Short mmCIF file of C-alpha atoms in Angstrom, two decimals:
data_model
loop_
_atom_site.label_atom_id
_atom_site.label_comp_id
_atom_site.label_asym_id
_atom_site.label_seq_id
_atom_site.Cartn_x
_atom_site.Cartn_y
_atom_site.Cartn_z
CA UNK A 11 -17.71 3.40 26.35
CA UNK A 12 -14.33 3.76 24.03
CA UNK A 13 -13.56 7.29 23.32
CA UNK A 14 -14.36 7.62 19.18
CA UNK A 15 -11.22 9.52 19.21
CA UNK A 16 -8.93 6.80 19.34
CA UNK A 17 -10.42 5.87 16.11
CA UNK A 18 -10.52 8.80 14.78
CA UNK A 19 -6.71 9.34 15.44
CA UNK A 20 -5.91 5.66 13.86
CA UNK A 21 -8.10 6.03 10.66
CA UNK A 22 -6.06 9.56 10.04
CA UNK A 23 -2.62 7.47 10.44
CA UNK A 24 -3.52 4.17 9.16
CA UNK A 25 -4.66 3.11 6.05
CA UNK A 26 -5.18 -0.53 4.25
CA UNK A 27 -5.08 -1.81 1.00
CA UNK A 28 -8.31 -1.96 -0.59
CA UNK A 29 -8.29 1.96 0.41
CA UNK A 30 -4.65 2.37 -1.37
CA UNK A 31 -5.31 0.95 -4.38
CA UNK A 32 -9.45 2.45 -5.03
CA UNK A 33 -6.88 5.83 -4.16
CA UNK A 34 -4.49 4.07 -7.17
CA UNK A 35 -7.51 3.58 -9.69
CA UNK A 36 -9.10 7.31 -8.59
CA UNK A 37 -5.88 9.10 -9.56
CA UNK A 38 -5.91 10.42 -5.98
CA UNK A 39 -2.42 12.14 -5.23
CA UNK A 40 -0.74 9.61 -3.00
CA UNK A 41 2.70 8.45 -3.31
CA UNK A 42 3.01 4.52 -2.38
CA UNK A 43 6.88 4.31 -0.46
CA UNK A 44 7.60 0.67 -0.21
CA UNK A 45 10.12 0.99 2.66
CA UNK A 46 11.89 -2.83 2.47
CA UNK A 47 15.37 -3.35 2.02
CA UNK A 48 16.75 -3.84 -1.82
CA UNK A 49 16.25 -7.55 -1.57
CA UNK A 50 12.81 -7.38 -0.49
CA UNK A 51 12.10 -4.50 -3.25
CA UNK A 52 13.81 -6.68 -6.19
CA UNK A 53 11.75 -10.18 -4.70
CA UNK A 54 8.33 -8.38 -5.48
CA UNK A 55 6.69 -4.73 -4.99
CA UNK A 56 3.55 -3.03 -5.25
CA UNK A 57 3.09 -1.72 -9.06
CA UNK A 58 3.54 2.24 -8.86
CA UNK A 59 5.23 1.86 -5.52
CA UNK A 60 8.79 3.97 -5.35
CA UNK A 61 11.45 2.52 -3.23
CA UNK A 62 12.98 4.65 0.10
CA UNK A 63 14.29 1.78 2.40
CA UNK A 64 13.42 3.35 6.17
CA UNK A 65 16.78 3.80 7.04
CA UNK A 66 17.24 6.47 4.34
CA UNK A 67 13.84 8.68 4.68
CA UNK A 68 16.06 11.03 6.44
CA UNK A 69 18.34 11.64 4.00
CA UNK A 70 16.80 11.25 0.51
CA UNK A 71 13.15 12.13 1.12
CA UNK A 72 13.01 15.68 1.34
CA UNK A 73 15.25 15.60 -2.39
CA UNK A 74 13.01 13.13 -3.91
CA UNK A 75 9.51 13.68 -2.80
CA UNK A 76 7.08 16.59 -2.62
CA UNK A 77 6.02 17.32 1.04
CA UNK A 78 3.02 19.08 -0.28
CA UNK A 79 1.81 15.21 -1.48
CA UNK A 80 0.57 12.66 1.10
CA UNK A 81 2.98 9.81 1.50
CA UNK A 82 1.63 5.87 2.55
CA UNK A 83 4.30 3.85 3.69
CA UNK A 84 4.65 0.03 3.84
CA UNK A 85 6.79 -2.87 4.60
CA UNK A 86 6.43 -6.98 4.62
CA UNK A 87 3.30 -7.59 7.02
CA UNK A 88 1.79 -7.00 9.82
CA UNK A 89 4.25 -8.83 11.45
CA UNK A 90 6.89 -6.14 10.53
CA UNK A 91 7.65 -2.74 11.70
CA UNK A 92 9.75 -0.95 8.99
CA UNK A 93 6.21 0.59 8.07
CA UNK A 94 6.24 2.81 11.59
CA UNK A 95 10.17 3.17 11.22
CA UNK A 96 9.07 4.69 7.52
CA UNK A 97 6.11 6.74 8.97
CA UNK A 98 8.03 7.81 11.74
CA UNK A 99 10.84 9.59 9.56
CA UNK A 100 8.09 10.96 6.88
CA UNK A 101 6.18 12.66 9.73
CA UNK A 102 9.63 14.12 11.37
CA UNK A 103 10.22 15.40 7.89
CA UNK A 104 7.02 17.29 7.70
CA UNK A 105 5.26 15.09 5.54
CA UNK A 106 1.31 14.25 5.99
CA UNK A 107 1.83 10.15 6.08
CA UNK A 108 -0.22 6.59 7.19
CA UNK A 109 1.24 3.63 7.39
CA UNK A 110 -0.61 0.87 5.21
CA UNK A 111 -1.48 -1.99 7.69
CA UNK A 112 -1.38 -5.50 6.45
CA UNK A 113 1.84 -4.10 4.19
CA UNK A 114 2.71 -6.18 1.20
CA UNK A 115 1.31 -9.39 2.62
CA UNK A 116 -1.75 -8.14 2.53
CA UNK A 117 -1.27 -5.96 -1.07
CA UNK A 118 -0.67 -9.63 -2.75
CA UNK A 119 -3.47 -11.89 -0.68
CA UNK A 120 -6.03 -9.37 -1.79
CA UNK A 121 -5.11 -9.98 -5.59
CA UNK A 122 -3.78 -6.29 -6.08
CA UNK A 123 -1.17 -5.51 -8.85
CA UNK A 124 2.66 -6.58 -7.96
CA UNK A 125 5.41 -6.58 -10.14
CA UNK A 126 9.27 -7.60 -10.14
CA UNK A 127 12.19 -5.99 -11.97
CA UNK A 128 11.04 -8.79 -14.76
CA UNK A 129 7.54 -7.27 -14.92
CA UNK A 130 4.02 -8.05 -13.35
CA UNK A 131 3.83 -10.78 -11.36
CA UNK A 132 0.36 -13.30 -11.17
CA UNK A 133 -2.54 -11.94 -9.84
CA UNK A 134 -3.83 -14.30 -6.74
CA UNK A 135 -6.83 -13.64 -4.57
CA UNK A 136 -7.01 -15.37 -0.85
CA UNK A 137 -10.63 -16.13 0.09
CA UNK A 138 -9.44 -15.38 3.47
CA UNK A 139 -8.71 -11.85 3.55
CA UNK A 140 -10.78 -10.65 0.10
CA UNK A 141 -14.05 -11.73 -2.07
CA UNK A 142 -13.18 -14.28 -4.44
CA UNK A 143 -15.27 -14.00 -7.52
CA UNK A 144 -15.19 -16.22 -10.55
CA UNK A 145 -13.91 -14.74 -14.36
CA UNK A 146 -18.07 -14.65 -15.53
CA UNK A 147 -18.82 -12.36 -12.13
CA UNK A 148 -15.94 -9.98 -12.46
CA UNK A 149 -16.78 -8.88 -15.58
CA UNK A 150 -20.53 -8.43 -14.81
CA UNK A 151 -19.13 -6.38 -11.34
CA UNK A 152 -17.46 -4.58 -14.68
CA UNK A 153 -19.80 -4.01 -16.43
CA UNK A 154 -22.28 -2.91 -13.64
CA UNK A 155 -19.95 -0.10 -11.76
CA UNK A 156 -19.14 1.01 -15.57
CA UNK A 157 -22.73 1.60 -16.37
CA UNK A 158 -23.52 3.57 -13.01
CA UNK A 159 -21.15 6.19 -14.14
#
């Protein structure tokens, strides 16, 4: 038998998408770090995401951010490990912190918001990684979480 611990411990450092942005549309107090180079930040970013490349957590993080506020980090993809760098330094700072697996990648094949310095960017949804639903079954998903409430 697996220990549930090791999940335990993962779920209260890791956290992906979908969770970030329900978190986003809750109001829940989370600041989204996207920790990419400028380049990477000016190509695309996650819409309400502020900008702390890794390699300057250290330094800026503690004069720019309240510790008191949870911090989830994230970089390119899976693929990428500027997300732990970013974690890494939050957490040595003091800060409570999860990385965001699947990082942007992941953000933009689920269909979430993304802008550029230009504004937002199109809104694409991969079949692969998130259900696809047509215009006509959105809005009655809309309309049926609306009238739960």
């Amino acid at each position: 038998m697996t220990d549930p611990a090791f999940f335990v411990a993962r779920l209260a450092h890791e956290t992906d998408p979908a969770d970030v942005y329900a978190d986003q549309r809750a109001g829940r107090d989370v600041v989204l770090v996207d920790v990419r180079n400028d380049e990477a930040w000016r190509q695309g970013r996650i819409s309400g995401a502020l900008h702390l490349p890794h390699a300057e957590i250290s330094s800026r993080a503690l004069d720019e951010l309240d510790p008191a506020i949870p911090v989830v980090v994230y970089c390119w993809s899976p693929g990428c490990n500027g997300g732990v760098r970013g974690a890494l330094a939050f957490a040595q700072l003091g800060f409570t912190v999860k990385e965001m697996i699947g990082g942007y990648e992941y953000w933009v094949r689920e269909g979430q918001p993304t802008e550029d310095d230009d504004g937002p960017l199109p809104r694409v949804f991969d079949p692969l990684v998130t259900v696809v639903r047509t215009a006509r079954e959105a809005r009655v998903q809309a309309v049926s979480t609306s009238s739960v409430k």
